[in-house]
PDB file of C-alpha atoms in Angstrom:
ATOM      1  CA  MET A 264       6.321   5.906  18.120  1.00  0.00           C
ATOM      2  CA  ALA A 265       4.735   4.290  15.072  1.00  0.00           C
ATOM      3  CA  VAL A 266       0.987   4.276  14.662  1.00  0.00           C
ATOM      4  CA  ARG A 267      -0.749   0.967  13.921  1.00  0.00           C
ATOM      5  CA  PHE A 268      -2.882   0.764  10.774  1.00  0.00           C
ATOM      6  CA  ALA A 269      -5.146  -1.987   9.433  1.00  0.00           C
ATOM      7  CA  LEU A 270      -5.522  -2.884   5.776  1.00  0.00           C
ATOM      8  CA  ASP A 271      -8.673  -4.869   4.970  1.00  0.00           C
ATOM      9  CA  LEU A 272      -8.035  -6.346   1.530  1.00  0.00           C
ATOM     10  CA  SER A 273     -10.704  -7.238  -1.008  1.00  0.00           C
ATOM     11  CA  ASP A 274      -9.600 -10.912  -0.907  1.00  0.00           C
ATOM     12  CA  GLY A 275     -10.457 -11.101   2.816  1.00  0.00           C
ATOM     13  CA  GLN A 276      -6.958 -10.636   4.236  1.00  0.00           C
ATOM     14  CA  HIS A 277      -6.617  -8.401   7.291  1.00  0.00           C
ATOM     15  CA  VAL A 278      -3.154  -6.923   7.741  1.00  0.00           C
ATOM     16  CA  GLU A 279      -2.160  -4.822  10.751  1.00  0.00           C
ATOM     17  CA  THR A 280       1.034  -2.853  10.338  1.00  0.00           C
ATOM     18  CA  SER A 281       3.116  -0.187  11.966  1.00  0.00           C
ATOM     19  CA  GLY A 282       5.903  -0.328   9.393  1.00  0.00           C
ATOM     20  CA  ASN A 283       6.745  -0.559   5.702  1.00  0.00           C
ATOM     21  CA  GLY A 284       5.634  -3.091   3.146  1.00  0.00           C
ATOM     22  CA  VAL A 285       5.086  -4.155  -0.437  1.00  0.00           C
ATOM     23  CA  ILE A 286       1.831  -5.517  -1.862  1.00  0.00           C
ATOM     24  CA  GLY A 287       1.667  -7.578  -5.049  1.00  0.00           C
ATOM     25  CA  ARG A 288       1.281 -11.011  -6.643  1.00  0.00           C
ATOM     26  CA  ASN A 289       4.904 -11.819  -5.684  1.00  0.00           C
ATOM     27  CA  PRO A 290       6.135  -8.900  -3.555  1.00  0.00           C
ATOM     28  CA  ALA A 291       9.428 -10.664  -2.757  1.00  0.00           C
ATOM     29  CA  SER A 292      10.460  -9.787  -6.326  1.00  0.00           C
ATOM     30  CA  HIS A 293      10.900  -6.143  -5.249  1.00  0.00           C
ATOM     31  CA  THR A 294      14.290  -4.904  -4.125  1.00  0.00           C
ATOM     32  CA  PRO A 295      13.756  -2.083  -1.621  1.00  0.00           C
ATOM     33  CA  GLY A 296      15.138   1.281  -2.567  1.00  0.00           C
ATOM     34  CA  THR A 297      14.838   4.816  -1.331  1.00  0.00           C
ATOM     35  CA  GLU A 298      11.040   4.563  -0.893  1.00  0.00           C
ATOM     36  CA  PHE A 299      11.535   3.032   2.568  1.00  0.00           C
ATOM     37  CA  ASP A 300      12.850   4.702   5.699  1.00  0.00           C
ATOM     38  CA  ASP A 301      13.848   1.259   7.031  1.00  0.00           C
ATOM     39  CA  PRO A 302      14.487  -1.127   4.103  1.00  0.00           C
ATOM     40  CA  ALA A 303      15.658  -3.891   6.453  1.00  0.00           C
ATOM     41  CA  HIS A 304      12.165  -4.378   7.923  1.00  0.00           C
ATOM     42  CA  ILE A 305       9.546  -4.816   5.212  1.00  0.00           C
ATOM     43  CA  GLU A 306       6.251  -6.712   5.343  1.00  0.00           C
ATOM     44  CA  LEU A 307       5.343  -8.618   2.174  1.00  0.00           C
ATOM     45  CA  VAL A 308       1.619  -8.911   1.400  1.00  0.00           C
ATOM     46  CA  THR A 309       0.823 -11.408  -1.362  1.00  0.00           C
ATOM     47  CA  VAL A 310      -2.437 -10.888  -3.257  1.00  0.00           C
ATOM     48  CA  PRO A 311      -3.469 -13.849  -5.426  1.00  0.00           C
ATOM     49  CA  ASP A 312      -4.547 -12.656  -8.883  1.00  0.00           C
ATOM     50  CA  ASP A 313      -4.874 -15.170 -11.725  1.00  0.00           C
ATOM     51  CA  ALA A 314      -5.877 -12.343 -14.108  1.00  0.00           C
ATOM     52  CA  LYS A 315      -2.519 -10.638 -13.399  1.00  0.00           C
ATOM     53  CA  SER A 316      -4.125  -7.210 -12.956  1.00  0.00           C
ATOM     54  CA  VAL A 317      -1.946  -6.821  -9.850  1.00  0.00           C
ATOM     55  CA  SER A 318       1.773  -6.488 -10.614  1.00  0.00           C
ATOM     56  CA  ARG A 319       4.320  -8.758  -8.913  1.00  0.00           C
ATOM     57  CA  ALA A 320       5.345  -5.784  -6.735  1.00  0.00           C
ATOM     58  CA  HIS A 321       2.461  -3.351  -7.259  1.00  0.00           C
ATOM     59  CA  LEU A 322       2.733  -0.820  -4.448  1.00  0.00           C
ATOM     60  CA  ALA A 323       4.757   0.074  -1.397  1.00  0.00           C
ATOM     61  CA  PHE A 324       3.286   1.381   1.847  1.00  0.00           C
ATOM     62  CA  GLY A 325       4.512   2.862   5.074  1.00  0.00           C
ATOM     63  CA  GLN A 326       4.076   5.763   7.407  1.00  0.00           C
ATOM     64  CA  TYR A 327       5.870   8.934   8.303  1.00  0.00           C
ATOM     65  CA  ASP A 328       5.047  10.884  11.469  1.00  0.00           C
ATOM     66  CA  GLY A 329       1.841   8.852  11.902  1.00  0.00           C
ATOM     67  CA  VAL A 330       0.596   9.497   8.352  1.00  0.00           C
ATOM     68  CA  PHE A 331       0.043   6.417   6.168  1.00  0.00           C
ATOM     69  CA  TRP A 332       1.290   6.549   2.571  1.00  0.00           C
ATOM     70  CA  VAL A 333       1.272   4.381  -0.557  1.00  0.00           C
ATOM     71  CA  MET A 334       3.538   4.472  -3.598  1.00  0.00           C
ATOM     72  CA  ASP A 335       2.757   2.821  -6.926  1.00  0.00           C
ATOM     73  CA  LEU A 336       5.932   0.996  -7.973  1.00  0.00           C
ATOM     74  CA  GLY A 337       5.444   1.603 -11.710  1.00  0.00           C
ATOM     75  CA  SER A 338       2.718  -1.026 -12.052  1.00  0.00           C
ATOM     76  CA  ALA A 339       1.016  -1.733 -15.373  1.00  0.00           C
ATOM     77  CA  ASN A 340      -2.525  -1.088 -14.071  1.00  0.00           C
ATOM     78  CA  GLY A 341      -1.889   1.781 -11.663  1.00  0.00           C
ATOM     79  CA  THR A 342      -3.133   2.659  -8.197  1.00  0.00           C
ATOM     80  CA  THR A 343      -5.969   4.964  -7.147  1.00  0.00           C
ATOM     81  CA  ILE A 344      -7.079   6.337  -3.795  1.00  0.00           C
ATOM     82  CA  SER A 345     -10.748   7.075  -3.015  1.00  0.00           C
ATOM     83  CA  TYR A 346     -10.889   9.590  -0.168  1.00  0.00           C
ATOM     84  CA  PRO A 347     -14.175   9.768   1.793  1.00  0.00           C
ATOM     85  CA  GLY A 348     -16.225  12.665   0.437  1.00  0.00           C
ATOM     86  CA  GLU A 349     -13.396  13.894  -1.811  1.00  0.00           C
ATOM     87  CA  GLY A 350     -13.398  11.615  -4.864  1.00  0.00           C
ATOM     88  CA  THR A 351     -10.897   9.258  -6.457  1.00  0.00           C
ATOM     89  CA  PHE A 352      -7.384  10.222  -7.496  1.00  0.00           C
ATOM     90  CA  ALA A 353      -4.766   8.364  -9.553  1.00  0.00           C
ATOM     91  CA  CYS A 354      -1.355   7.913  -7.944  1.00  0.00           C
ATOM     92  CA  ASP A 355       1.705   9.110  -9.807  1.00  0.00           C
ATOM     93  CA  PRO A 356       4.234   6.258 -10.010  1.00  0.00           C
ATOM     94  CA  ASN A 357       7.173   6.304  -7.602  1.00  0.00           C
ATOM     95  CA  THR A 358       5.648   9.120  -5.528  1.00  0.00           C
ATOM     96  CA  ARG A 359       4.355   8.848  -1.958  1.00  0.00           C
ATOM     97  CA  HIS A 360       0.661   9.670  -1.590  1.00  0.00           C
ATOM     98  CA  GLU A 361      -0.934  10.192   1.808  1.00  0.00           C
ATOM     99  CA  VAL A 362      -3.902   7.955   2.600  1.00  0.00           C
ATOM    100  CA  ASP A 363      -6.490   8.967   5.194  1.00  0.00           C
ATOM    101  CA  PRO A 364      -8.213   6.349   7.371  1.00  0.00           C
ATOM    102  CA  GLY A 365     -11.517   5.437   5.728  1.00  0.00           C
ATOM    103  CA  SER A 366     -10.000   5.655   2.240  1.00  0.00           C
ATOM    104  CA  ILE A 367     -10.008   2.832  -0.317  1.00  0.00           C
ATOM    105  CA  VAL A 368      -6.805   2.084  -2.238  1.00  0.00           C
ATOM    106  CA  ARG A 369      -7.377   0.238  -5.535  1.00  0.00           C
ATOM    107  CA  PHE A 370      -4.601  -1.570  -7.380  1.00  0.00           C
ATOM    108  CA  GLY A 371      -5.430  -3.705 -10.400  1.00  0.00           C
ATOM    109  CA  ASN A 372      -8.609  -5.671  -9.585  1.00  0.00           C
ATOM    110  CA  ALA A 373      -7.776  -5.621  -5.849  1.00  0.00           C
ATOM    111  CA  SER A 374      -8.221  -3.019  -3.104  1.00  0.00           C
ATOM    112  CA  PHE A 375      -7.904  -2.364   0.589  1.00  0.00           C
ATOM    113  CA  ALA A 376      -9.699  -0.148   3.075  1.00  0.00           C
ATOM    114  CA  LEU A 377      -7.472   1.673   5.552  1.00  0.00           C
ATOM    115  CA  SER A 378      -8.268   2.171   9.215  1.00  0.00           C
ATOM    116  CA  ARG A 379      -6.251   3.338  12.189  1.00  0.00           C
ATOM    117  CA  ARG A 380      -5.805   1.021  15.176  1.00  0.00           C
TER     118      ARG A 380
END
């Protein structure tokens, strides 16, 4: 059974999810590939960004065995994860990175805090 996670975005959006998704300025521009276990069911999270620091399809997210992950989709400005008490790490593009609850994921000028529901 999928675990429910909450993403509290820096623009005030609150997204609860138990599946896969894409975050970006225009996430519908992304064609799902092998990064998703279930490409037929994808949540699209649009983040307004007039400065265009967030790519149209900046990052993918999902979970596997109750562990939340993010994947930078080759964005221009990258993605970082700040783990509580462990520091900040840059995400390699097109690679899944585990995200612990309490972590902050930054992408362009935007971010979200992850919690488990």
